[in-house]
Every structure is written in structure tokens, then in C-alpha cells.
């Protein structure tokens, strides 16, 4: 059958590496069959391929997917200079949007996002990281990166920021 991911957008990275793959919106038809309980990969008898999704769009969709499912409540939210936040529960989300903020994800299926100037994010093995590099003058996003801790040389429990070249940089 034809395979697709119906859950967290970054699950596709388990099967198709960003440097060698193209991604697209798809519509499946026919009887779907799940392969296993580890993720949301499904197969179908027919597939219609729609618009291509570029890596930065995949990262944006992943952030939206996590935020849409988060149970927002009062508590520590990092949005000011040098603030930090942590997500340690199952499928938790931590976001740092202030200058030099930090976000940590340690729960299963958690995600950490650093989108402010010089923001840093770290996570446990298997967690998702989303990093943004912004132009210091205008605040415009210059680069966006998404990855999975424990893959592509991203070390668990290590803070990263996004460098001016669009690649993750290990923080000291």
C-alpha cells in the first residue's frame, strides 16, 4: 500500500531523511491499515498527492500540531529576556520566544521550541526540537530547523541554538 503519517508531522522523519526526501500533503482512500502502535504511519490502497511541503513548513506544521493539542494553563511561560520553560510530561510542549530564552523537553513525545533571538532548546532522546534564527535588526526569520534528539548528531540533554548558517550549534 501507500504510506503516510496521520499524526505528528515530524514522524515522517523516522522514515524519510530531510536531506534526501520531498514531502507533500496527501489524501488516502481505501481501507487504511495501521502498521504498528509506535507512531501514526498508515497504509492505504490509493493515494492522491497534493502540494509539496518544504522543511520549514513541516517544522511550522509540527509546532502547530503540538500547540493545538497542548493544554494551556497558568504557569511558567518563557517570553521575556533570559526566561526558560520545561515540558516534562507525556507529549508536553515548551516554548521560549523571548531573547536568550531556553526551552527543555524531557517527556515522551515532547517538543521544545526556541524562536526568540539567541533562543536555546534541548530535549531528551526522541523529543523534537524546533529552532529559529532571526535577523537582529528586523526580527524576520532567516532560518528554521526541526529535528529529533538522538538523530543527526543532536545530543540528548544538550542545549542548541540555530546558527547564522541555518544549522544547529551546540551551546556552551
JSON list of N, CA and C in Angstrom, two decimals, residues 20-86:
[
{"chain": "A", "resi": 20, "resn": "UNK", "atom": "N", "xyz": [17.36, 13.92, 1.80]},
{"chain": "A", "resi": 20, "resn": "UNK", "atom": "CA", "xyz": [17.17, 13.06, 0.64]},
{"chain": "A", "resi": 20, "resn": "UNK", "atom": "C", "xyz": [15.70, 12.93, 0.22]},
{"chain": "A", "resi": 21, "resn": "UNK", "atom": "N", "xyz": [14.81, 13.64, 0.87]},
{"chain": "A", "resi": 21, "resn": "UNK", "atom": "CA", "xyz": [13.38, 13.39, 0.65]},
{"chain": "A", "resi": 21, "resn": "UNK", "atom": "C", "xyz": [12.62, 14.65, 0.30]},
{"chain": "A", "resi": 22, "resn": "UNK", "atom": "N", "xyz": [11.45, 14.44, -0.29]},
{"chain": "A", "resi": 22, "resn": "UNK", "atom": "CA", "xyz": [10.48, 15.50, -0.54]},
{"chain": "A", "resi": 22, "resn": "UNK", "atom": "C", "xyz": [9.21, 15.10, 0.19]},
{"chain": "A", "resi": 23, "resn": "UNK", "atom": "N", "xyz": [8.47, 16.08, 0.70]},
{"chain": "A", "resi": 23, "resn": "UNK", "atom": "CA", "xyz": [7.26, 15.82, 1.47]},
{"chain": "A", "resi": 23, "resn": "UNK", "atom": "C", "xyz": [6.08, 16.51, 0.79]},
{"chain": "A", "resi": 24, "resn": "UNK", "atom": "N", "xyz": [4.89, 15.95, 0.98]},
{"chain": "A", "resi": 24, "resn": "UNK", "atom": "CA", "xyz": [3.70, 16.52, 0.36]},
{"chain": "A", "resi": 24, "resn": "UNK", "atom": "C", "xyz": [2.47, 16.21, 1.20]},
{"chain": "A", "resi": 25, "resn": "UNK", "atom": "N", "xyz": [1.45, 17.04, 1.03]},
{"chain": "A", "resi": 25, "resn": "UNK", "atom": "CA", "xyz": [0.15, 16.73, 1.59]},
{"chain": "A", "resi": 25, "resn": "UNK", "atom": "C", "xyz": [-0.42, 15.59, 0.76]},
{"chain": "A", "resi": 26, "resn": "UNK", "atom": "N", "xyz": [-1.09, 14.65, 1.41]},
{"chain": "A", "resi": 26, "resn": "UNK", "atom": "CA", "xyz": [-1.69, 13.54, 0.68]},
{"chain": "A", "resi": 26, "resn": "UNK", "atom": "C", "xyz": [-3.10, 13.29, 1.18]},
{"chain": "A", "resi": 27, "resn": "UNK", "atom": "N", "xyz": [-3.88, 12.67, 0.33]},
{"chain": "A", "resi": 27, "resn": "UNK", "atom": "CA", "xyz": [-5.22, 12.21, 0.71]},
{"chain": "A", "resi": 27, "resn": "UNK", "atom": "C", "xyz": [-5.25, 10.72, 0.38]},
{"chain": "A", "resi": 28, "resn": "UNK", "atom": "N", "xyz": [-5.57, 9.93, 1.38]},
{"chain": "A", "resi": 28, "resn": "UNK", "atom": "CA", "xyz": [-5.61, 8.49, 1.19]},
{"chain": "A", "resi": 28, "resn": "UNK", "atom": "C", "xyz": [-7.04, 8.01, 1.07]},
{"chain": "A", "resi": 29, "resn": "UNK", "atom": "N", "xyz": [-7.22, 6.93, 0.32]},
{"chain": "A", "resi": 29, "resn": "UNK", "atom": "CA", "xyz": [-8.54, 6.32, 0.22]},
{"chain": "A", "resi": 29, "resn": "UNK", "atom": "C", "xyz": [-8.38, 4.81, 0.18]},
{"chain": "A", "resi": 30, "resn": "UNK", "atom": "N", "xyz": [-9.45, 4.14, 0.38]},
{"chain": "A", "resi": 30, "resn": "UNK", "atom": "CA", "xyz": [-9.38, 2.69, 0.52]},
{"chain": "A", "resi": 30, "resn": "UNK", "atom": "C", "xyz": [-9.26, 2.37, 2.00]},
{"chain": "A", "resi": 31, "resn": "UNK", "atom": "N", "xyz": [-9.26, 1.13, 2.33]},
{"chain": "A", "resi": 31, "resn": "UNK", "atom": "CA", "xyz": [-9.22, 0.71, 3.73]},
{"chain": "A", "resi": 31, "resn": "UNK", "atom": "C", "xyz": [-7.84, 0.99, 4.33]},
{"chain": "A", "resi": 32, "resn": "UNK", "atom": "N", "xyz": [-7.75, 1.90, 5.33]},
{"chain": "A", "resi": 32, "resn": "UNK", "atom": "CA", "xyz": [-6.46, 2.16, 5.97]},
{"chain": "A", "resi": 32, "resn": "UNK", "atom": "C", "xyz": [-6.08, 1.01, 6.91]},
{"chain": "A", "resi": 33, "resn": "UNK", "atom": "N", "xyz": [-4.79, 0.78, 7.03]},
{"chain": "A", "resi": 33, "resn": "UNK", "atom": "CA", "xyz": [-4.29, -0.25, 7.95]},
{"chain": "A", "resi": 33, "resn": "UNK", "atom": "C", "xyz": [-3.09, 0.31, 8.69]},
{"chain": "A", "resi": 34, "resn": "UNK", "atom": "N", "xyz": [-3.15, 0.33, 10.01]},
{"chain": "A", "resi": 34, "resn": "UNK", "atom": "CA", "xyz": [-2.01, 0.79, 10.81]},
{"chain": "A", "resi": 34, "resn": "UNK", "atom": "C", "xyz": [-0.96, -0.31, 10.83]},
{"chain": "A", "resi": 35, "resn": "UNK", "atom": "N", "xyz": [0.31, 0.09, 10.78]},
{"chain": "A", "resi": 35, "resn": "UNK", "atom": "CA", "xyz": [1.40, -0.88, 10.78]},
{"chain": "A", "resi": 35, "resn": "UNK", "atom": "C", "xyz": [1.77, -1.35, 12.18]},
{"chain": "A", "resi": 36, "resn": "UNK", "atom": "N", "xyz": [1.83, -0.43, 13.10]},
{"chain": "A", "resi": 36, "resn": "UNK", "atom": "CA", "xyz": [2.18, -0.76, 14.48]},
{"chain": "A", "resi": 36, "resn": "UNK", "atom": "C", "xyz": [1.79, 0.40, 15.38]},
{"chain": "A", "resi": 37, "resn": "UNK", "atom": "N", "xyz": [1.87, 0.22, 16.67]},
{"chain": "A", "resi": 37, "resn": "UNK", "atom": "CA", "xyz": [1.43, 1.23, 17.61]},
{"chain": "A", "resi": 37, "resn": "UNK", "atom": "C", "xyz": [2.47, 2.27, 17.94]},
{"chain": "A", "resi": 38, "resn": "UNK", "atom": "N", "xyz": [3.65, 2.24, 17.34]},
{"chain": "A", "resi": 38, "resn": "UNK", "atom": "CA", "xyz": [4.73, 3.16, 17.70]},
{"chain": "A", "resi": 38, "resn": "UNK", "atom": "C", "xyz": [4.52, 4.57, 17.16]},
{"chain": "A", "resi": 39, "resn": "UNK", "atom": "N", "xyz": [3.78, 4.71, 16.07]},
{"chain": "A", "resi": 39, "resn": "UNK", "atom": "CA", "xyz": [3.54, 6.03, 15.50]},
{"chain": "A", "resi": 39, "resn": "UNK", "atom": "C", "xyz": [2.24, 6.00, 14.71]},
{"chain": "A", "resi": 40, "resn": "UNK", "atom": "N", "xyz": [2.01, 7.02, 13.91]},
{"chain": "A", "resi": 40, "resn": "UNK", "atom": "CA", "xyz": [0.74, 7.12, 13.19]},
{"chain": "A", "resi": 40, "resn": "UNK", "atom": "C", "xyz": [0.87, 6.79, 11.71]},
{"chain": "A", "resi": 41, "resn": "UNK", "atom": "N", "xyz": [1.90, 6.02, 11.35]},
{"chain": "A", "resi": 41, "resn": "UNK", "atom": "CA", "xyz": [2.07, 5.61, 9.94]},
{"chain": "A", "resi": 41, "resn": "UNK", "atom": "C", "xyz": [0.93, 4.68, 9.55]},
{"chain": "A", "resi": 42, "resn": "UNK", "atom": "N", "xyz": [0.30, 4.99, 8.42]},
{"chain": "A", "resi": 42, "resn": "UNK", "atom": "CA", "xyz": [-0.78, 4.14, 7.92]},
{"chain": "A", "resi": 42, "resn": "UNK", "atom": "C", "xyz": [-0.55, 3.84, 6.45]},
{"chain": "A", "resi": 43, "resn": "UNK", "atom": "N", "xyz": [-1.19, 2.81, 5.98]},
{"chain": "A", "resi": 43, "resn": "UNK", "atom": "CA", "xyz": [-1.12, 2.44, 4.57]},
{"chain": "A", "resi": 43, "resn": "UNK", "atom": "C", "xyz": [-2.54, 2.45, 3.99]},
{"chain": "A", "resi": 44, "resn": "UNK", "atom": "N", "xyz": [-2.63, 2.70, 2.70]},
{"chain": "A", "resi": 44, "resn": "UNK", "atom": "CA", "xyz": [-3.95, 2.67, 2.05]},
{"chain": "A", "resi": 44, "resn": "UNK", "atom": "C", "xyz": [-3.78, 2.13, 0.64]},
{"chain": "A", "resi": 45, "resn": "UNK", "atom": "N", "xyz": [-4.90, 1.78, 0.04]},
{"chain": "A", "resi": 45, "resn": "UNK", "atom": "CA", "xyz": [-4.89, 1.23, -1.32]},
{"chain": "A", "resi": 45, "resn": "UNK", "atom": "C", "xyz": [-4.64, 2.31, -2.37]},
{"chain": "A", "resi": 46, "resn": "UNK", "atom": "N", "xyz": [-5.09, 3.55, -2.09]},
{"chain": "A", "resi": 46, "resn": "UNK", "atom": "CA", "xyz": [-4.93, 4.65, -3.04]},
{"chain": "A", "resi": 46, "resn": "UNK", "atom": "C", "xyz": [-4.42, 5.89, -2.32]},
{"chain": "A", "resi": 47, "resn": "UNK", "atom": "N", "xyz": [-3.74, 6.73, -3.09]},
{"chain": "A", "resi": 47, "resn": "UNK", "atom": "CA", "xyz": [-3.23, 7.98, -2.52]},
{"chain": "A", "resi": 47, "resn": "UNK", "atom": "C", "xyz": [-3.28, 9.07, -3.59]},
{"chain": "A", "resi": 48, "resn": "UNK", "atom": "N", "xyz": [-3.65, 10.28, -3.17]},
{"chain": "A", "resi": 48, "resn": "UNK", "atom": "CA", "xyz": [-3.61, 11.46, -4.04]},
{"chain": "A", "resi": 48, "resn": "UNK", "atom": "C", "xyz": [-2.59, 12.40, -3.45]},
{"chain": "A", "resi": 49, "resn": "UNK", "atom": "N", "xyz": [-1.60, 12.77, -4.24]},
{"chain": "A", "resi": 49, "resn": "UNK", "atom": "CA", "xyz": [-0.52, 13.64, -3.76]},
{"chain": "A", "resi": 49, "resn": "UNK", "atom": "C", "xyz": [-0.86, 15.09, -4.10]},
{"chain": "A", "resi": 50, "resn": "UNK", "atom": "N", "xyz": [-0.81, 15.93, -3.06]},
{"chain": "A", "resi": 50, "resn": "UNK", "atom": "CA", "xyz": [-1.14, 17.35, -3.21]},
{"chain": "A", "resi": 50, "resn": "UNK", "atom": "C", "xyz": [0.11, 18.22, -3.22]},
{"chain": "A", "resi": 51, "resn": "UNK", "atom": "N", "xyz": [0.01, 19.37, -2.60]},
{"chain": "A", "resi": 51, "resn": "UNK", "atom": "CA", "xyz": [1.09, 20.36, -2.59]},
{"chain": "A", "resi": 51, "resn": "UNK", "atom": "C", "xyz": [2.32, 19.86, -1.85]},
{"chain": "A", "resi": 52, "resn": "UNK", "atom": "N", "xyz": [3.48, 20.23, -2.36]},
{"chain": "A", "resi": 52, "resn": "UNK", "atom": "CA", "xyz": [4.74, 19.89, -1.69]},
{"chain": "A", "resi": 52, "resn": "UNK", "atom": "C", "xyz": [4.86, 20.70, -0.40]},
{"chain": "A", "resi": 53, "resn": "UNK", "atom": "N", "xyz": [5.44, 20.08, 0.61]},
{"chain": "A", "resi": 53, "resn": "UNK", "atom": "CA", "xyz": [5.68, 20.73, 1.90]},
{"chain": "A", "resi": 53, "resn": "UNK", "atom": "C", "xyz": [7.19, 20.83, 2.09]},
{"chain": "A", "resi": 54, "resn": "UNK", "atom": "N", "xyz": [7.71, 22.05, 2.17]},
{"chain": "A", "resi": 54, "resn": "UNK", "atom": "CA", "xyz": [9.14, 22.25, 2.38]},
{"chain": "A", "resi": 54, "resn": "UNK", "atom": "C", "xyz": [9.47, 22.06, 3.86]},
{"chain": "A", "resi": 55, "resn": "UNK", "atom": "N", "xyz": [10.74, 21.85, 4.17]},
{"chain": "A", "resi": 55, "resn": "UNK", "atom": "CA", "xyz": [11.15, 21.51, 5.54]},
{"chain": "A", "resi": 55, "resn": "UNK", "atom": "C", "xyz": [10.73, 22.57, 6.55]},
{"chain": "A", "resi": 56, "resn": "UNK", "atom": "N", "xyz": [10.87, 23.85, 6.21]},
{"chain": "A", "resi": 56, "resn": "UNK", "atom": "CA", "xyz": [10.46, 24.89, 7.16]},
{"chain": "A", "resi": 56, "resn": "UNK", "atom": "C", "xyz": [8.95, 24.84, 7.40]},
{"chain": "A", "resi": 57, "resn": "UNK", "atom": "N", "xyz": [8.17, 24.47, 6.36]},
{"chain": "A", "resi": 57, "resn": "UNK", "atom": "CA", "xyz": [6.73, 24.33, 6.54]},
{"chain": "A", "resi": 57, "resn": "UNK", "atom": "C", "xyz": [6.39, 23.11, 7.39]},
{"chain": "A", "resi": 58, "resn": "UNK", "atom": "N", "xyz": [7.18, 22.05, 7.23]},
{"chain": "A", "resi": 58, "resn": "UNK", "atom": "CA", "xyz": [7.00, 20.86, 8.06]},
{"chain": "A", "resi": 58, "resn": "UNK", "atom": "C", "xyz": [7.22, 21.22, 9.53]},
{"chain": "A", "resi": 59, "resn": "UNK", "atom": "N", "xyz": [8.26, 22.02, 9.79]},
{"chain": "A", "resi": 59, "resn": "UNK", "atom": "CA", "xyz": [8.53, 22.46, 11.16]},
{"chain": "A", "resi": 59, "resn": "UNK", "atom": "C", "xyz": [7.39, 23.32, 11.69]},
{"chain": "A", "resi": 60, "resn": "UNK", "atom": "N", "xyz": [6.88, 24.23, 10.87]},
{"chain": "A", "resi": 60, "resn": "UNK", "atom": "CA", "xyz": [5.75, 25.07, 11.29]},
{"chain": "A", "resi": 60, "resn": "UNK", "atom": "C", "xyz": [4.52, 24.22, 11.60]},
{"chain": "A", "resi": 61, "resn": "UNK", "atom": "N", "xyz": [4.26, 23.23, 10.77]},
{"chain": "A", "resi": 61, "resn": "UNK", "atom": "CA", "xyz": [3.11, 22.34, 11.00]},
{"chain": "A", "resi": 61, "resn": "UNK", "atom": "C", "xyz": [3.30, 21.53, 12.27]},
{"chain": "A", "resi": 62, "resn": "UNK", "atom": "N", "xyz": [4.54, 21.14, 12.55]},
{"chain": "A", "resi": 62, "resn": "UNK", "atom": "CA", "xyz": [4.81, 20.38, 13.77]},
{"chain": "A", "resi": 62, "resn": "UNK", "atom": "C", "xyz": [4.56, 21.24, 15.01]},
{"chain": "A", "resi": 63, "resn": "UNK", "atom": "N", "xyz": [5.00, 22.49, 14.97]},
{"chain": "A", "resi": 63, "resn": "UNK", "atom": "CA", "xyz": [4.75, 23.40, 16.09]},
{"chain": "A", "resi": 63, "resn": "UNK", "atom": "C", "xyz": [3.25, 23.60, 16.27]},
{"chain": "A", "resi": 64, "resn": "UNK", "atom": "N", "xyz": [2.54, 23.83, 15.18]},
{"chain": "A", "resi": 64, "resn": "UNK", "atom": "CA", "xyz": [1.09, 24.00, 15.25]},
{"chain": "A", "resi": 64, "resn": "UNK", "atom": "C", "xyz": [0.42, 22.74, 15.79]},
{"chain": "A", "resi": 65, "resn": "UNK", "atom": "N", "xyz": [0.87, 21.58, 15.34]},
{"chain": "A", "resi": 65, "resn": "UNK", "atom": "CA", "xyz": [0.28, 20.32, 15.79]},
{"chain": "A", "resi": 65, "resn": "UNK", "atom": "C", "xyz": [0.42, 20.17, 17.30]},
{"chain": "A", "resi": 66, "resn": "UNK", "atom": "N", "xyz": [1.61, 20.47, 17.82]},
{"chain": "A", "resi": 66, "resn": "UNK", "atom": "CA", "xyz": [1.85, 20.38, 19.27]},
{"chain": "A", "resi": 66, "resn": "UNK", "atom": "C", "xyz": [1.01, 21.43, 20.00]},
{"chain": "A", "resi": 67, "resn": "UNK", "atom": "N", "xyz": [1.04, 22.67, 19.53]},
{"chain": "A", "resi": 67, "resn": "UNK", "atom": "CA", "xyz": [0.31, 23.74, 20.21]},
{"chain": "A", "resi": 67, "resn": "UNK", "atom": "C", "xyz": [-1.20, 23.51, 20.19]},
{"chain": "A", "resi": 68, "resn": "UNK", "atom": "N", "xyz": [-1.72, 22.97, 19.10]},
{"chain": "A", "resi": 68, "resn": "UNK", "atom": "CA", "xyz": [-3.15, 22.69, 19.02]},
{"chain": "A", "resi": 68, "resn": "UNK", "atom": "C", "xyz": [-3.59, 21.64, 20.04]},
{"chain": "A", "resi": 69, "resn": "UNK", "atom": "N", "xyz": [-2.67, 20.79, 20.45]},
{"chain": "A", "resi": 69, "resn": "UNK", "atom": "CA", "xyz": [-3.01, 19.71, 21.38]},
{"chain": "A", "resi": 69, "resn": "UNK", "atom": "C", "xyz": [-2.57, 19.99, 22.82]},
{"chain": "A", "resi": 70, "resn": "UNK", "atom": "N", "xyz": [-1.85, 21.09, 23.02]},
{"chain": "A", "resi": 70, "resn": "UNK", "atom": "CA", "xyz": [-1.38, 21.43, 24.35]},
{"chain": "A", "resi": 70, "resn": "UNK", "atom": "C", "xyz": [-2.53, 21.87, 25.24]},
{"chain": "A", "resi": 71, "resn": "UNK", "atom": "N", "xyz": [-2.44, 21.54, 26.50]},
{"chain": "A", "resi": 71, "resn": "UNK", "atom": "CA", "xyz": [-3.41, 22.00, 27.48]},
{"chain": "A", "resi": 71, "resn": "UNK", "atom": "C", "xyz": [-2.79, 23.21, 28.18]},
{"chain": "A", "resi": 72, "resn": "UNK", "atom": "N", "xyz": [-3.11, 24.38, 27.67]},
{"chain": "A", "resi": 72, "resn": "UNK", "atom": "CA", "xyz": [-2.51, 25.60, 28.19]},
{"chain": "A", "resi": 72, "resn": "UNK", "atom": "C", "xyz": [-3.11, 25.92, 29.55]},
{"chain": "A", "resi": 73, "resn": "UNK", "atom": "N", "xyz": [-2.25, 26.27, 30.47]},
{"chain": "A", "resi": 73, "resn": "UNK", "atom": "CA", "xyz": [-2.71, 26.68, 31.80]},
{"chain": "A", "resi": 73, "resn": "UNK", "atom": "C", "xyz": [-1.71, 27.67, 32.36]},
{"chain": "A", "resi": 74, "resn": "UNK", "atom": "N", "xyz": [-2.12, 28.36, 33.41]},
{"chain": "A", "resi": 74, "resn": "UNK", "atom": "CA", "xyz": [-1.24, 29.34, 34.03]},
{"chain": "A", "resi": 74, "resn": "UNK", "atom": "C", "xyz": [0.00, 28.64, 34.56]},
{"chain": "A", "resi": 75, "resn": "UNK", "atom": "N", "xyz": [1.12, 29.30, 34.44]},
{"chain": "A", "resi": 75, "resn": "UNK", "atom": "CA", "xyz": [2.37, 28.73, 34.91]},
{"chain": "A", "resi": 75, "resn": "UNK", "atom": "C", "xyz": [3.53, 29.36, 34.18]},
{"chain": "A", "resi": 76, "resn": "UNK", "atom": "N", "xyz": [4.71, 28.76, 34.32]},
{"chain": "A", "resi": 76, "resn": "UNK", "atom": "CA", "xyz": [5.89, 29.36, 33.70]},
{"chain": "A", "resi": 76, "resn": "UNK", "atom": "C", "xyz": [5.86, 29.28, 32.18]},
{"chain": "A", "resi": 77, "resn": "UNK", "atom": "N", "xyz": [5.84, 30.43, 31.55]},
{"chain": "A", "resi": 77, "resn": "UNK", "atom": "CA", "xyz": [5.90, 30.54, 30.10]},
{"chain": "A", "resi": 77, "resn": "UNK", "atom": "C", "xyz": [7.05, 31.49, 29.79]},
{"chain": "A", "resi": 78, "resn": "UNK", "atom": "N", "xyz": [7.96, 31.08, 28.95]},
{"chain": "A", "resi": 78, "resn": "UNK", "atom": "CA", "xyz": [9.13, 31.90, 28.65]},
{"chain": "A", "resi": 78, "resn": "UNK", "atom": "C", "xyz": [8.85, 32.81, 27.47]},
{"chain": "A", "resi": 79, "resn": "UNK", "atom": "N", "xyz": [8.71, 34.11, 27.76]},
{"chain": "A", "resi": 79, "resn": "UNK", "atom": "CA", "xyz": [8.54, 35.06, 26.66]},
{"chain": "A", "resi": 79, "resn": "UNK", "atom": "C", "xyz": [9.29, 36.36, 26.91]},
{"chain": "A", "resi": 80, "resn": "UNK", "atom": "N", "xyz": [10.04, 36.44, 27.99]},
{"chain": "A", "resi": 80, "resn": "UNK", "atom": "CA", "xyz": [10.84, 37.62, 28.27]},
{"chain": "A", "resi": 80, "resn": "UNK", "atom": "C", "xyz": [12.32, 37.27, 28.20]},
{"chain": "A", "resi": 81, "resn": "UNK", "atom": "N", "xyz": [13.17, 38.29, 28.23]},
{"chain": "A", "resi": 81, "resn": "UNK", "atom": "CA", "xyz": [14.61, 38.09, 28.12]},
{"chain": "A", "resi": 81, "resn": "UNK", "atom": "C", "xyz": [15.09, 37.10, 29.18]},
{"chain": "A", "resi": 82, "resn": "UNK", "atom": "N", "xyz": [15.87, 36.11, 28.72]},
{"chain": "A", "resi": 82, "resn": "UNK", "atom": "CA", "xyz": [16.53, 35.11, 29.57]},
{"chain": "A", "resi": 82, "resn": "UNK", "atom": "C", "xyz": [15.58, 34.22, 30.38]},
{"chain": "A", "resi": 83, "resn": "UNK", "atom": "N", "xyz": [14.33, 34.12, 30.01]},
{"chain": "A", "resi": 83, "resn": "UNK", "atom": "CA", "xyz": [13.43, 33.22, 30.70]},
{"chain": "A", "resi": 83, "resn": "UNK", "atom": "C", "xyz": [13.50, 31.83, 30.08]},
{"chain": "A", "resi": 84, "resn": "UNK", "atom": "N", "xyz": [13.07, 30.83, 30.82]},
{"chain": "A", "resi": 84, "resn": "UNK", "atom": "CA", "xyz": [13.07, 29.47, 30.33]},
{"chain": "A", "resi": 84, "resn": "UNK", "atom": "C", "xyz": [11.83, 28.72, 30.77]},
{"chain": "A", "resi": 85, "resn": "UNK", "atom": "N", "xyz": [11.55, 27.62, 30.10]},
{"chain": "A", "resi": 85, "resn": "UNK", "atom": "CA", "xyz": [10.41, 26.79, 30.45]},
{"chain": "A", "resi": 85, "resn": "UNK", "atom": "C", "xyz": [10.74, 25.34, 30.16]},
{"chain": "A", "resi": 86, "resn": "UNK", "atom": "N", "xyz": [10.03, 24.43, 30.79]},
{"chain": "A", "resi": 86, "resn": "UNK", "atom": "CA", "xyz": [10.30, 23.00, 30.67]},
{"chain": "A", "resi": 86, "resn": "UNK", "atom": "C", "xyz": [9.01, 22.23, 30.44]}
]
